[in-house]
Short mmCIF file of C-alpha atoms in Angstrom, two decimals:
data_model
loop_
_atom_site.label_atom_id
_atom_site.label_comp_id
_atom_site.label_asym_id
_atom_site.label_seq_id
_atom_site.Cartn_x
_atom_site.Cartn_y
_atom_site.Cartn_z
CA MET P 1 0.00 0.00 0.00
CA ARG P 2 1.37 3.39 -0.92
CA GLN P 3 2.16 5.96 1.75
CA ARG P 4 -0.44 8.73 2.01
CA SER P 5 0.47 12.23 3.10
CA LYS P 6 -1.45 13.70 6.00
CA GLU P 7 -3.04 17.10 5.73
CA LEU P 8 -5.79 19.09 7.34
CA ARG P 9 -7.94 21.26 5.08
CA VAL P 10 -10.26 23.85 6.63
CA SER P 11 -12.87 25.97 4.86
CA ASN P 12 -16.01 27.96 5.68
CA ASP P 13 -17.40 26.95 2.28
CA ALA P 14 -19.50 23.77 2.55
CA ASN P 15 -19.26 23.06 -1.19
CA LEU P 16 -15.47 23.26 -1.04
CA ARG P 17 -15.39 20.87 1.94
CA LEU P 18 -17.60 18.42 0.03
CA GLN P 19 -15.37 18.71 -3.03
CA ILE P 20 -12.25 18.05 -0.94
CA ALA P 21 -13.88 15.02 0.71
CA GLN P 22 -15.09 13.71 -2.66
CA GLU P 23 -11.64 14.08 -4.22
CA TRP P 24 -10.06 12.31 -1.24
CA ILE P 25 -12.47 9.37 -1.51
CA GLU P 26 -11.99 9.21 -5.29
CA SER P 27 -8.21 9.06 -4.84
CA TYR P 28 -8.70 5.48 -3.63
CA PRO P 29 -9.79 2.52 -5.77
CA ALA P 30 -13.57 1.98 -5.85
CA ASP P 31 -13.31 -1.19 -3.74
CA THR P 32 -11.28 0.33 -0.88
CA GLU P 33 -12.75 0.08 2.61
CA ILE P 34 -13.33 3.63 3.87
CA LEU P 35 -14.99 4.79 7.07
CA LEU P 36 -16.98 7.93 6.28
CA VAL P 37 -17.83 9.83 9.47
CA ALA P 38 -20.39 12.60 9.01
CA HIS P 39 -22.64 14.84 11.09
CA SER P 40 -25.68 12.84 10.01
CA ARG P 41 -26.42 9.72 8.02
CA GLU P 42 -28.08 11.90 5.40
CA ALA P 43 -24.92 13.99 4.99
CA ALA P 44 -22.86 10.82 4.52
CA ASP P 45 -25.39 9.52 1.99
CA ASP P 46 -25.24 12.80 0.05
CA LEU P 47 -21.44 12.67 -0.15
CA LEU P 48 -21.47 9.04 -1.22
CA LEU P 49 -24.07 9.85 -3.89
CA ARG P 50 -21.76 12.58 -5.26
CA VAL P 51 -18.92 10.06 -5.45
CA VAL P 52 -21.07 7.45 -7.21
CA GLN P 53 -22.43 10.01 -9.67
CA SER P 54 -18.89 11.11 -10.47
CA ARG P 55 -17.14 7.78 -10.91
CA GLY P 56 -19.96 5.28 -11.29
CA ALA P 57 -19.34 2.95 -8.35
CA ALA P 58 -18.09 2.76 -4.78
CA PHE P 59 -17.83 -0.39 -2.70
CA GLY P 60 -16.74 -0.76 0.91
CA ILE P 61 -17.65 2.70 2.15
CA LYS P 62 -19.13 2.45 5.64
CA ARG P 63 -21.14 5.53 6.64
CA VAL P 64 -21.47 6.40 10.33
CA THR P 65 -22.02 9.35 12.65
CA LEU P 66 -20.05 10.39 15.71
CA ASN P 67 -23.06 9.45 17.85
CA PHE P 68 -23.00 5.94 16.39
CA ILE P 69 -19.27 5.56 17.10
CA ALA P 70 -19.72 6.84 20.66
CA SER P 71 -22.59 4.45 21.33
CA ARG P 72 -20.64 1.48 19.95
CA LEU P 73 -17.63 2.35 22.09
CA ALA P 74 -19.84 2.65 25.18
CA GLN P 75 -21.78 -0.62 24.71
CA ARG P 76 -19.40 -2.88 26.61
CA VAL P 77 -19.07 -0.53 29.58
CA LEU P 78 -22.83 -0.05 29.73
CA ALA P 79 -23.45 -3.79 29.52
CA GLU P 80 -20.94 -4.49 32.31
CA ALA P 81 -22.74 -1.91 34.47
CA SER P 82 -26.13 -3.49 33.62
CA THR P 83 -27.34 -0.24 32.10
CA ALA P 84 -28.51 0.82 28.67
CA PRO P 85 -28.22 4.05 26.71
CA ALA P 86 -31.18 6.38 26.74
CA THR P 87 -32.59 7.48 23.39
CA ASN P 88 -34.82 10.45 22.55
CA LEU P 89 -37.77 8.07 22.72
CA THR P 90 -36.74 7.08 26.26
CA PHE P 91 -36.69 10.71 27.36
CA THR P 92 -40.07 11.33 25.72
CA ALA P 93 -41.59 8.36 27.53
CA VAL P 94 -40.29 9.54 30.91
CA VAL P 95 -41.42 13.13 30.50
#
């Protein structure tokens, strides 16, 4: 596997950020496993759709949110403590 350079790109322009992310994803072969972390599942889906429209196919891209990652990381600790995470529905039911 070739060595990738590391860089941090910052912009106030959402379209530019999407373009940078799209170009980064497209720099890998279509079958590369990539973890796409986005603010929402819909945002990740939109970016993936841009990639597919541009190059025709993308396999192995897993789309997640930070909330999903946090909940997965917390599952073992919560299970060991015999507790469970509370969702918005849980809070609605209690109130």
